[in-house]
Amino acid sequence: MPESSFFARSVPFEQIDKLAISGGYSSIYATREPAVPVVGNWEQRFCRLADTFQPVLDRVHDFEVREDDVWIVTLPKCGTTWMQELTWLVLNRCDFETAKSVDLTIRSPFLEFNGVVPNVPHDTIEAANALSSPRLIKSHLPAWLLPRQIWTKKPKIIYVYRNPKDAAISYFHHWRGMVGYQGTKDDFMHSFIDGYVNFTPCWPHVLDFWQLRHEPHIYFTSYERMKTQLGQVIEDVARFLERPVSVEQVQQMKKHLSFESMRDNPACNHAKEFESMKAAAGREVEEFSVAPHRFVRRGVVGSHKDEMTADVIREFDLWSDVNLRDYKLHMDDFATYSKYNEQAITKTLL
Ligand code: PPS
């Protein structure tokens, strides 16, 4: 058997039961220097994942990449589905009919989904293998855990950042509704800050892609920018993918991608993933298709302001400062960055 590219160090974590994770939780480290430069010392870099991910990590790392693939990479709850739908439309000449009738998870598979839910018959790595080109593939993994061929074949990658306070709130509702989280909101927020929920720690994940943002095959944008300048982001993505869109198509896409129409589009609501998670959990979990834990839930910038306590907001801000200080960066820098107009001054959103 070839040597694994990763090794796992189990982490004791008292919230595992409340997080409804079956098995344990580990820090995953690389066994050799990754093909992509990471921020900091690669030997100390880790990603926290439930142990159910371990069987899929090498399969993902050895995944056969195609040069004309398009990858959407994000931390969870940062606008992945929104960007997948946008990008799929750009790649498919605004085929709104198919977008409404075929589930997005089939049009654009979530590569490592079998790590999230291991005991489902549907193998998402196989599904991604079988997809015809150009494929649109979603992943939440940090750069160095992605398929190694990404860094040699250089398919286009779209990275979407979101203010971690809003992403953490959204993740909490996701974990309540989809996974069956039983703990308190504050405990969940601390688990997020401390890097004990899948795909964290957060800041190194963001910083790895931030440092690659000028590469021609990387498009770095934000949920906040999609909210304030959706038309511009559509045009940027079309330019990035070299798939021009007309003014009329941009208007149609803005309508299709609006919060209300995404919320009411069953093809974008992850209903299939929810059913597999519910079956895998073997118990009832809170209804995920209705408020307050519905997938397309609130869709606002600043949702943490009325959903987080002032103390937790302070902890998040301090944690962000500590992690960004050395790089002379602030959260606003990621939210307002525009690849094709770096000087653009956008409204401060955080
Ligand atoms: S996942 O599970 O990681 O794939 O989730 P992800 O798709 O990244 O993020 C879900 C959040 O995106 C919001 N969303 C939208 N906001 C505005 N407009 C549109 N069209 C839209 N579509 C999805 C969704 O509501 C989740 O955010 P919250 O804050 O929970 O509302």
mmCIF file of C-alpha atoms and ligand atoms in Angstrom:
data_model
loop_
_atom_site.group_PDB
_atom_site.id
_atom_site.type_symbol
_atom_site.label_atom_id
_atom_site.label_comp_id
_atom_site.label_asym_id
_atom_site.label_seq_id
_atom_site.Cartn_x
_atom_site.Cartn_y
_atom_site.Cartn_z
ATOM 1 C CA MET A 1 0.000 0.000 0.000
ATOM 2 C CA PRO A 2 1.421 3.451 -0.834
ATOM 3 C CA GLU A 3 2.253 5.575 2.177
ATOM 4 C CA SER A 4 -0.559 7.950 3.126
ATOM 5 C CA SER A 5 -0.031 11.657 2.457
ATOM 6 C CA PHE A 6 -1.498 12.439 5.893
ATOM 7 C CA PHE A 7 -1.480 11.344 9.482
ATOM 8 C CA ALA A 8 -4.047 11.932 12.185
ATOM 9 C CA ARG A 9 -3.653 12.891 15.849
ATOM 10 C CA SER A 10 -6.756 12.202 17.805
ATOM 11 C CA VAL A 11 -8.019 15.188 19.807
ATOM 12 C CA PRO A 12 -9.980 14.778 23.021
ATOM 13 C CA PHE A 13 -12.996 17.025 22.761
ATOM 14 C CA GLU A 14 -15.856 16.977 25.217
ATOM 15 C CA GLN A 15 -18.384 18.294 22.694
ATOM 16 C CA ILE A 16 -18.175 15.282 20.355
ATOM 17 C CA ASP A 17 -21.449 13.812 21.612
ATOM 18 C CA LYS A 18 -23.231 17.141 21.359
ATOM 19 C CA LEU A 19 -21.842 17.661 17.861
ATOM 20 C CA ALA A 20 -23.456 14.312 16.950
ATOM 21 C CA ILE A 21 -20.158 13.066 15.521
ATOM 22 C CA SER A 22 -19.854 9.308 15.381
ATOM 23 C CA GLY A 23 -16.332 8.210 16.320
ATOM 24 C CA GLY A 24 -13.609 10.672 17.182
ATOM 25 C CA TYR A 25 -12.107 13.926 16.050
ATOM 26 C CA SER A 26 -8.549 14.440 14.805
ATOM 27 C CA SER A 27 -6.013 16.983 13.694
ATOM 28 C CA ILE A 28 -4.830 15.966 10.228
ATOM 29 C CA TYR A 29 -1.206 16.731 9.286
ATOM 30 C CA ALA A 30 0.686 16.310 6.003
ATOM 31 C CA THR A 31 3.388 13.611 5.970
ATOM 32 C CA ARG A 32 5.449 15.526 3.379
ATOM 33 C CA GLU A 33 5.687 19.076 2.103
ATOM 34 C CA PRO A 34 2.457 19.954 0.256
ATOM 35 C CA ALA A 35 2.490 20.818 -3.472
ATOM 36 C CA VAL A 36 1.061 24.255 -2.646
ATOM 37 C CA PRO A 37 2.826 26.734 -0.348
ATOM 38 C CA VAL A 38 0.938 27.175 2.897
ATOM 39 C CA VAL A 39 1.031 30.107 5.274
ATOM 40 C CA GLY A 40 3.440 29.266 8.094
ATOM 41 C CA ASN A 41 5.307 26.031 8.664
ATOM 42 C CA TRP A 42 3.636 23.146 6.809
ATOM 43 C CA GLU A 43 4.767 20.630 9.420
ATOM 44 C CA GLN A 44 2.666 22.419 12.014
ATOM 45 C CA ARG A 45 -0.373 22.937 9.822
ATOM 46 C CA PHE A 46 -3.402 20.822 10.650
ATOM 47 C CA CYS A 47 -7.043 20.610 9.771
ATOM 48 C CA ARG A 48 -9.600 19.363 12.273
ATOM 49 C CA LEU A 49 -11.924 16.754 10.872
ATOM 50 C CA ALA A 50 -14.197 14.052 12.223
ATOM 51 C CA ASP A 51 -12.509 10.651 11.930
ATOM 52 C CA THR A 52 -15.065 9.658 9.315
ATOM 53 C CA PHE A 53 -13.027 11.758 6.847
ATOM 54 C CA GLN A 54 -9.891 9.660 7.167
ATOM 55 C CA PRO A 55 -10.808 7.009 4.564
ATOM 56 C CA VAL A 56 -11.522 9.688 1.963
ATOM 57 C CA LEU A 57 -8.514 11.993 2.400
ATOM 58 C CA ASP A 58 -6.045 10.006 0.278
ATOM 59 C CA ARG A 59 -8.740 9.285 -2.298
ATOM 60 C CA VAL A 60 -9.368 13.031 -2.581
ATOM 61 C CA HIS A 61 -5.654 13.803 -2.684
ATOM 62 C CA ASP A 62 -5.106 11.276 -5.515
ATOM 63 C CA PHE A 63 -8.215 12.427 -7.417
ATOM 64 C CA GLU A 64 -7.650 12.845 -11.179
ATOM 65 C CA VAL A 65 -7.984 16.557 -11.930
ATOM 66 C CA ARG A 66 -8.808 17.931 -15.383
ATOM 67 C CA GLU A 67 -7.387 21.201 -16.652
ATOM 68 C CA ASP A 68 -10.837 22.467 -17.613
ATOM 69 C CA ASP A 69 -12.378 21.704 -14.199
ATOM 70 C CA VAL A 70 -13.715 24.585 -12.152
ATOM 71 C CA TRP A 71 -13.442 24.277 -8.374
ATOM 72 C CA ILE A 72 -15.429 26.164 -5.742
ATOM 73 C CA VAL A 73 -13.491 26.114 -2.488
ATOM 74 C CA THR A 74 -14.792 27.688 0.703
ATOM 75 C CA LEU A 75 -15.077 27.239 4.404
ATOM 76 C CA PRO A 76 -18.583 25.946 5.169
ATOM 77 C CA LYS A 77 -21.455 28.447 5.072
ATOM 78 C CA CYS A 78 -19.574 31.129 3.143
ATOM 79 C CA GLY A 79 -21.874 31.219 0.116
ATOM 80 C CA THR A 80 -20.689 27.996 -1.565
ATOM 81 C CA THR A 81 -24.100 27.005 -2.938
ATOM 82 C CA TRP A 82 -24.748 30.536 -4.157
ATOM 83 C CA MET A 83 -21.415 30.643 -6.021
ATOM 84 C CA GLN A 84 -21.888 27.086 -7.349
ATOM 85 C CA GLU A 85 -25.220 28.074 -8.870
ATOM 86 C CA LEU A 86 -23.760 31.292 -10.317
ATOM 87 C CA THR A 87 -20.749 29.504 -11.797
ATOM 88 C CA TRP A 88 -22.795 26.597 -13.137
ATOM 89 C CA LEU A 89 -24.974 29.083 -15.022
ATOM 90 C CA VAL A 90 -21.935 30.857 -16.470
ATOM 91 C CA LEU A 91 -20.480 27.519 -17.569
ATOM 92 C CA ASN A 92 -23.768 26.315 -19.022
ATOM 93 C CA ARG A 93 -24.948 29.316 -21.040
ATOM 94 C CA CYS A 94 -27.574 30.253 -18.467
ATOM 95 C CA ASP A 95 -29.550 27.038 -18.781
ATOM 96 C CA PHE A 96 -32.156 28.049 -16.170
ATOM 97 C CA GLU A 97 -34.421 25.085 -16.953
ATOM 98 C CA THR A 98 -31.789 22.512 -15.971
ATOM 99 C CA ALA A 99 -30.763 24.668 -13.021
ATOM 100 C CA LYS A 100 -34.313 24.452 -11.699
ATOM 101 C CA SER A 101 -34.895 20.795 -12.427
ATOM 102 C CA VAL A 102 -31.614 18.991 -11.630
ATOM 103 C CA ASP A 103 -30.351 19.055 -8.058
ATOM 104 C CA LEU A 104 -27.227 21.199 -7.691
ATOM 105 C CA THR A 105 -25.490 18.414 -5.753
ATOM 106 C CA ILE A 106 -25.659 16.331 -8.959
ATOM 107 C CA ARG A 107 -24.614 19.167 -11.271
ATOM 108 C CA SER A 108 -21.779 20.114 -8.933
ATOM 109 C CA PRO A 109 -20.725 17.368 -6.482
ATOM 110 C CA PHE A 110 -19.316 17.999 -3.024
ATOM 111 C CA LEU A 111 -16.100 15.987 -3.370
ATOM 112 C CA GLU A 112 -15.499 14.892 0.233
ATOM 113 C CA PHE A 113 -19.161 14.476 1.216
ATOM 114 C CA ASN A 114 -18.532 10.801 2.068
ATOM 115 C CA GLY A 115 -16.288 12.022 4.866
ATOM 116 C CA VAL A 116 -19.182 14.008 6.319
ATOM 117 C CA VAL A 117 -21.601 11.106 5.932
ATOM 118 C CA PRO A 118 -19.683 7.857 5.427
ATOM 119 C CA ASN A 119 -22.417 5.267 5.311
ATOM 120 C CA VAL A 120 -24.323 6.399 2.244
ATOM 121 C CA PRO A 121 -24.377 4.373 -0.957
ATOM 122 C CA HIS A 122 -23.765 7.436 -3.134
ATOM 123 C CA ASP A 123 -19.990 7.896 -3.614
ATOM 124 C CA THR A 124 -19.348 11.567 -4.421
ATOM 125 C CA ILE A 125 -15.747 10.976 -5.535
ATOM 126 C CA GLU A 126 -17.029 8.443 -8.078
ATOM 127 C CA ALA A 127 -19.762 10.881 -9.082
ATOM 128 C CA ALA A 128 -17.174 13.621 -9.688
ATOM 129 C CA ASN A 129 -15.035 11.152 -11.690
ATOM 130 C CA ALA A 130 -17.965 10.294 -13.888
ATOM 131 C CA LEU A 131 -19.052 13.870 -14.596
ATOM 132 C CA SER A 132 -18.523 15.190 -18.117
ATOM 133 C CA SER A 133 -16.332 18.254 -18.645
ATOM 134 C CA PRO A 134 -16.236 21.030 -17.756
ATOM 135 C CA ARG A 135 -16.860 19.800 -14.222
ATOM 136 C CA LEU A 136 -17.800 22.093 -11.368
ATOM 137 C CA ILE A 137 -16.606 20.601 -8.084
ATOM 138 C CA LYS A 138 -17.176 21.831 -4.535
ATOM 139 C CA SER A 139 -14.768 21.325 -1.654
ATOM 140 C CA HIS A 140 -14.354 22.762 1.840
ATOM 141 C CA LEU A 141 -10.848 21.355 2.302
ATOM 142 C CA PRO A 142 -7.876 23.660 2.860
ATOM 143 C CA ALA A 143 -5.542 24.132 -0.145
ATOM 144 C CA TRP A 144 -3.002 21.536 0.977
ATOM 145 C CA LEU A 145 -5.621 18.767 1.427
ATOM 146 C CA LEU A 146 -7.100 19.282 -2.064
ATOM 147 C CA PRO A 147 -6.159 16.905 -4.922
ATOM 148 C CA ARG A 148 -2.419 17.347 -5.493
ATOM 149 C CA GLN A 149 -2.906 17.631 -9.289
ATOM 150 C CA ILE A 150 -4.715 20.921 -8.737
ATOM 151 C CA TRP A 151 -1.343 22.568 -8.210
ATOM 152 C CA THR A 152 0.200 21.156 -11.388
ATOM 153 C CA LYS A 153 -2.762 21.152 -13.793
ATOM 154 C CA LYS A 154 -4.018 24.490 -12.404
ATOM 155 C CA PRO A 155 -7.737 24.313 -13.103
ATOM 156 C CA LYS A 156 -9.629 27.488 -12.209
ATOM 157 C CA ILE A 157 -10.510 27.856 -8.534
ATOM 158 C CA ILE A 158 -13.071 30.235 -7.080
ATOM 159 C CA TYR A 159 -12.602 30.905 -3.366
ATOM 160 C CA VAL A 160 -15.405 32.594 -1.427
ATOM 161 C CA TYR A 161 -14.642 34.230 1.920
ATOM 162 C CA ARG A 162 -17.306 35.222 4.455
ATOM 163 C CA ASN A 163 -16.984 37.087 7.733
ATOM 164 C CA PRO A 164 -16.423 34.171 10.175
ATOM 165 C CA LYS A 165 -18.957 35.539 12.675
ATOM 166 C CA ASP A 166 -21.776 35.189 10.142
ATOM 167 C CA ALA A 167 -20.357 31.915 8.824
ATOM 168 C CA ALA A 168 -20.193 30.503 12.377
ATOM 169 C CA ILE A 169 -23.823 31.465 13.055
ATOM 170 C CA SER A 170 -24.886 29.879 9.799
ATOM 171 C CA TYR A 171 -22.788 26.765 10.623
ATOM 172 C CA PHE A 172 -24.526 26.514 13.995
ATOM 173 C CA HIS A 173 -27.955 26.397 12.315
ATOM 174 C CA HIS A 174 -26.595 23.940 9.760
ATOM 175 C CA TRP A 175 -25.261 21.672 12.486
ATOM 176 C CA ARG A 176 -28.522 21.895 14.403
ATOM 177 C CA GLY A 177 -30.686 21.206 11.388
ATOM 178 C CA MET A 178 -28.591 18.891 9.305
ATOM 179 C CA VAL A 179 -26.318 17.039 11.707
ATOM 180 C CA GLY A 180 -28.307 17.156 14.937
ATOM 181 C CA TYR A 181 -26.213 19.382 17.225
ATOM 182 C CA GLN A 182 -27.516 19.269 20.769
ATOM 183 C CA GLY A 183 -25.282 21.790 22.516
ATOM 184 C CA THR A 184 -25.681 25.491 23.165
ATOM 185 C CA LYS A 185 -24.999 28.236 20.672
ATOM 186 C CA ASP A 186 -22.180 29.673 22.794
ATOM 187 C CA ASP A 187 -20.486 26.278 23.023
ATOM 188 C CA PHE A 188 -20.677 25.964 19.270
ATOM 189 C CA MET A 189 -19.125 29.410 18.820
ATOM 190 C CA HIS A 190 -16.245 28.434 21.083
ATOM 191 C CA SER A 191 -15.791 25.196 19.153
ATOM 192 C CA PHE A 192 -15.553 27.274 15.988
ATOM 193 C CA ILE A 193 -13.013 29.710 17.412
ATOM 194 C CA ASP A 194 -10.939 26.884 18.885
ATOM 195 C CA GLY A 195 -10.996 25.009 15.576
ATOM 196 C CA TYR A 196 -13.042 22.004 16.654
ATOM 197 C CA VAL A 197 -15.585 21.912 13.848
ATOM 198 C CA ASN A 198 -14.956 20.264 10.483
ATOM 199 C CA PHE A 199 -12.536 22.130 8.155
ATOM 200 C CA THR A 200 -11.242 24.564 10.777
ATOM 201 C CA PRO A 201 -9.026 26.316 11.802
ATOM 202 C CA CYS A 202 -10.548 29.138 9.823
ATOM 203 C CA TRP A 203 -7.816 31.764 9.319
ATOM 204 C CA PRO A 204 -5.088 29.573 7.810
ATOM 205 C CA HIS A 205 -7.729 28.255 5.358
ATOM 206 C CA VAL A 206 -8.472 31.843 4.241
ATOM 207 C CA LEU A 207 -4.849 33.007 4.267
ATOM 208 C CA ASP A 208 -3.611 30.184 2.035
ATOM 209 C CA PHE A 209 -5.986 31.316 -0.719
ATOM 210 C CA TRP A 210 -5.470 35.001 0.024
ATOM 211 C CA GLN A 211 -1.759 34.654 -0.747
ATOM 212 C CA LEU A 212 -2.662 32.973 -4.072
ATOM 213 C CA ARG A 213 -5.236 35.605 -5.088
ATOM 214 C CA HIS A 214 -3.113 37.128 -7.875
ATOM 215 C CA GLU A 215 -2.522 33.781 -9.574
ATOM 216 C CA PRO A 216 -4.328 33.680 -12.933
ATOM 217 C CA HIS A 217 -6.171 30.464 -12.005
ATOM 218 C CA ILE A 218 -7.475 31.777 -8.658
ATOM 219 C CA TYR A 219 -10.474 34.053 -8.186
ATOM 220 C CA PHE A 220 -10.845 35.221 -4.572
ATOM 221 C CA THR A 221 -14.091 36.934 -3.635
ATOM 222 C CA SER A 222 -16.495 37.226 -0.735
ATOM 223 C CA TYR A 223 -20.076 36.603 0.313
ATOM 224 C CA GLU A 224 -20.231 40.289 1.276
ATOM 225 C CA ARG A 225 -19.270 41.321 -2.247
ATOM 226 C CA MET A 226 -21.871 38.980 -3.718
ATOM 227 C CA LYS A 227 -24.455 40.714 -1.536
ATOM 228 C CA THR A 228 -23.494 44.263 -2.526
ATOM 229 C CA GLN A 229 -22.263 43.749 -6.119
ATOM 230 C CA LEU A 230 -23.792 40.544 -7.448
ATOM 231 C CA GLY A 231 -23.864 41.796 -11.062
ATOM 232 C CA GLN A 232 -20.172 42.692 -10.866
ATOM 233 C CA VAL A 233 -19.264 39.308 -9.376
ATOM 234 C CA ILE A 234 -21.184 37.562 -12.194
ATOM 235 C CA GLU A 235 -19.227 39.602 -14.737
ATOM 236 C CA ASP A 236 -15.946 38.885 -12.943
ATOM 237 C CA VAL A 237 -16.627 35.138 -12.910
ATOM 238 C CA ALA A 238 -17.551 35.236 -16.619
ATOM 239 C CA ARG A 239 -14.286 37.076 -17.333
ATOM 240 C CA PHE A 240 -12.278 34.722 -15.124
ATOM 241 C CA LEU A 241 -13.733 31.659 -16.881
ATOM 242 C CA GLU A 242 -13.574 33.304 -20.312
ATOM 243 C CA ARG A 243 -17.290 32.663 -20.811
ATOM 244 C CA PRO A 244 -18.818 36.022 -21.742
ATOM 245 C CA VAL A 245 -22.357 36.832 -20.586
ATOM 246 C CA SER A 246 -24.685 39.453 -22.075
ATOM 247 C CA VAL A 247 -26.220 42.333 -20.121
ATOM 248 C CA GLU A 248 -29.577 40.572 -20.373
ATOM 249 C CA GLN A 249 -28.141 37.299 -19.055
ATOM 250 C CA VAL A 250 -26.635 39.138 -16.083
ATOM 251 C CA GLN A 251 -30.093 40.550 -15.301
ATOM 252 C CA GLN A 252 -31.690 37.097 -15.580
ATOM 253 C CA MET A 253 -28.998 35.572 -13.402
ATOM 254 C CA LYS A 254 -29.408 38.240 -10.729
ATOM 255 C CA LYS A 255 -33.071 37.320 -10.534
ATOM 256 C CA HIS A 256 -32.408 33.573 -10.456
ATOM 257 C CA LEU A 257 -29.694 34.041 -7.810
ATOM 258 C CA SER A 258 -31.725 36.315 -5.546
ATOM 259 C CA PHE A 259 -32.207 35.099 -1.987
ATOM 260 C CA GLU A 260 -35.955 34.533 -2.517
ATOM 261 C CA SER A 261 -35.599 32.580 -5.714
ATOM 262 C CA MET A 262 -32.736 30.417 -4.373
ATOM 263 C CA ARG A 263 -34.766 29.768 -1.218
ATOM 264 C CA ASP A 264 -37.743 28.653 -3.283
ATOM 265 C CA ASN A 265 -35.706 26.561 -5.729
ATOM 266 C CA PRO A 266 -35.787 22.940 -4.452
ATOM 267 C CA ALA A 267 -32.754 22.127 -6.640
ATOM 268 C CA CYS A 268 -30.609 24.417 -4.457
ATOM 269 C CA ASN A 269 -31.795 23.340 -1.024
ATOM 270 C CA HIS A 270 -29.548 20.338 -0.413
ATOM 271 C CA ALA A 271 -32.639 18.190 0.188
ATOM 272 C CA LYS A 272 -30.829 15.058 -1.016
ATOM 273 C CA GLU A 273 -27.879 15.638 1.328
ATOM 274 C CA PHE A 274 -30.264 16.224 4.199
ATOM 275 C CA GLU A 275 -32.075 12.950 3.508
ATOM 276 C CA SER A 276 -28.755 11.023 3.505
ATOM 277 C CA MET A 277 -27.656 12.670 6.727
ATOM 278 C CA LYS A 278 -30.967 11.954 8.394
ATOM 279 C CA ALA A 279 -30.847 8.308 7.319
ATOM 280 C CA ALA A 280 -27.200 8.005 8.419
ATOM 281 C CA ALA A 281 -27.933 9.581 11.815
ATOM 282 C CA GLY A 282 -30.605 6.930 12.346
ATOM 283 C CA ARG A 283 -32.663 9.366 14.374
ATOM 284 C CA GLU A 284 -34.796 12.403 13.925
ATOM 285 C CA VAL A 285 -32.939 15.668 13.488
ATOM 286 C CA GLU A 286 -34.536 19.081 13.374
ATOM 287 C CA GLU A 287 -36.402 19.828 10.181
ATOM 288 C CA PHE A 288 -33.908 21.349 7.794
ATOM 289 C CA SER A 289 -36.235 22.543 5.074
ATOM 290 C CA VAL A 290 -38.069 25.044 7.272
ATOM 291 C CA ALA A 291 -37.014 28.046 9.350
ATOM 292 C CA PRO A 292 -35.029 28.624 11.527
ATOM 293 C CA HIS A 293 -32.553 25.974 10.273
ATOM 294 C CA ARG A 294 -33.559 25.998 6.591
ATOM 295 C CA PHE A 295 -30.609 25.831 4.169
ATOM 296 C CA VAL A 296 -31.166 29.152 2.395
ATOM 297 C CA ARG A 297 -31.878 30.709 5.770
ATOM 298 C CA ARG A 298 -31.440 34.494 6.250
ATOM 299 C CA GLY A 299 -28.936 35.479 3.620
ATOM 300 C CA VAL A 300 -27.768 38.694 5.251
ATOM 301 C CA VAL A 301 -24.474 40.346 6.057
ATOM 302 C CA GLY A 302 -24.121 40.885 9.790
ATOM 303 C CA SER A 303 -26.520 38.142 10.979
ATOM 304 C CA HIS A 304 -24.210 37.627 13.968
ATOM 305 C CA LYS A 305 -25.201 41.056 15.315
ATOM 306 C CA ASP A 306 -28.589 39.894 16.524
ATOM 307 C CA GLU A 307 -27.668 36.217 16.968
ATOM 308 C CA MET A 308 -24.460 36.412 19.006
ATOM 309 C CA THR A 309 -23.880 37.766 22.484
ATOM 310 C CA ALA A 310 -21.661 40.848 22.862
ATOM 311 C CA ASP A 311 -19.114 38.698 24.742
ATOM 312 C CA VAL A 312 -18.835 36.178 21.927
ATOM 313 C CA ILE A 313 -18.545 38.975 19.348
ATOM 314 C CA ARG A 314 -15.645 40.380 21.374
ATOM 315 C CA GLU A 315 -13.992 36.955 21.497
ATOM 316 C CA PHE A 316 -14.339 36.563 17.723
ATOM 317 C CA ASP A 317 -12.835 40.005 17.105
ATOM 318 C CA LEU A 318 -9.927 39.395 19.417
ATOM 319 C CA TRP A 319 -9.273 35.974 17.856
ATOM 320 C CA SER A 320 -9.330 37.526 14.358
ATOM 321 C CA ASP A 321 -6.930 40.301 15.372
ATOM 322 C CA VAL A 322 -4.523 37.819 16.903
ATOM 323 C CA ASN A 323 -4.571 35.690 13.750
ATOM 324 C CA LEU A 324 -4.325 38.540 11.229
ATOM 325 C CA ARG A 325 -2.071 41.017 13.033
ATOM 326 C CA ASP A 326 1.193 39.499 11.770
ATOM 327 C CA TYR A 327 -0.006 39.846 8.187
ATOM 328 C CA LYS A 328 -1.257 43.424 8.710
ATOM 329 C CA LEU A 329 -4.685 42.321 7.572
ATOM 330 C CA HIS A 330 -8.200 43.034 8.784
ATOM 331 C CA MET A 331 -11.404 41.135 8.068
ATOM 332 C CA ASP A 332 -12.581 43.976 5.809
ATOM 333 C CA ASP A 333 -9.646 43.356 3.471
ATOM 334 C CA PHE A 334 -11.021 39.948 2.493
ATOM 335 C CA ALA A 335 -14.627 41.131 2.246
ATOM 336 C CA THR A 336 -13.927 44.051 -0.073
ATOM 337 C CA TYR A 337 -11.149 42.624 -2.260
ATOM 338 C CA SER A 338 -11.843 42.686 -5.982
ATOM 339 C CA LYS A 339 -9.460 40.792 -8.295
ATOM 340 C CA TYR A 340 -10.115 43.005 -11.294
ATOM 341 C CA ASN A 341 -10.321 46.290 -9.440
ATOM 342 C CA GLU A 342 -8.085 46.168 -6.432
ATOM 343 C CA GLN A 343 -8.410 49.879 -5.769
ATOM 344 C CA ALA A 344 -12.218 49.726 -5.572
ATOM 345 C CA ILE A 345 -13.485 51.236 -2.364
ATOM 346 C CA THR A 346 -16.500 49.356 -1.175
ATOM 347 C CA LYS A 347 -18.673 50.005 1.810
ATOM 348 C CA THR A 348 -17.329 48.711 5.119
ATOM 349 C CA LEU A 349 -19.526 45.804 5.976
ATOM 350 C CA LEU A 350 -18.286 44.338 9.204
HETATM 351 S S1 PPS B 1 -22.582 24.934 2.756
HETATM 352 O O1 PPS B 1 -23.406 24.005 3.585
HETATM 353 O O2 PPS B 1 -21.274 25.106 3.340
HETATM 354 O O3 PPS B 1 -22.515 24.541 1.359
HETATM 355 O O4 PPS B 1 -23.352 26.340 2.896
HETATM 356 P P1 PPS B 1 -23.110 27.587 1.947
HETATM 357 O O5 PPS B 1 -23.859 27.394 0.698
HETATM 358 O O6 PPS B 1 -21.668 27.872 1.867
HETATM 359 O O7 PPS B 1 -23.734 28.787 2.773
HETATM 360 C C1 PPS B 1 -25.095 28.861 3.132
HETATM 361 C C2 PPS B 1 -25.353 30.326 3.444
HETATM 362 O O8 PPS B 1 -25.506 31.048 2.206
HETATM 363 C C3 PPS B 1 -26.761 31.707 2.210
HETATM 364 N N1 PPS B 1 -27.291 31.825 0.835
HETATM 365 C C4 PPS B 1 -27.610 33.013 0.292
HETATM 366 N N2 PPS B 1 -27.509 34.271 0.763
HETATM 367 C C5 PPS B 1 -27.943 35.278 -0.036
HETATM 368 N N3 PPS B 1 -28.488 35.077 -1.261
HETATM 369 C C6 PPS B 1 -28.590 33.826 -1.772
HETATM 370 N N4 PPS B 1 -29.113 33.646 -2.974
HETATM 371 C C7 PPS B 1 -28.138 32.723 -0.987
HETATM 372 N N5 PPS B 1 -28.102 31.382 -1.154
HETATM 373 C C8 PPS B 1 -27.585 30.848 -0.034
HETATM 374 C C9 PPS B 1 -27.622 30.799 3.073
HETATM 375 O O9 PPS B 1 -28.802 31.458 3.468
HETATM 376 C C10 PPS B 1 -26.657 30.517 4.214
HETATM 377 O O10 PPS B 1 -26.418 31.665 5.031
HETATM 378 P P2 PPS B 1 -27.300 32.050 6.321
HETATM 379 O O11 PPS B 1 -26.542 33.129 7.013
HETATM 380 O O12 PPS B 1 -27.424 30.809 7.135
HETATM 381 O O13 PPS B 1 -28.608 32.545 5.781
#
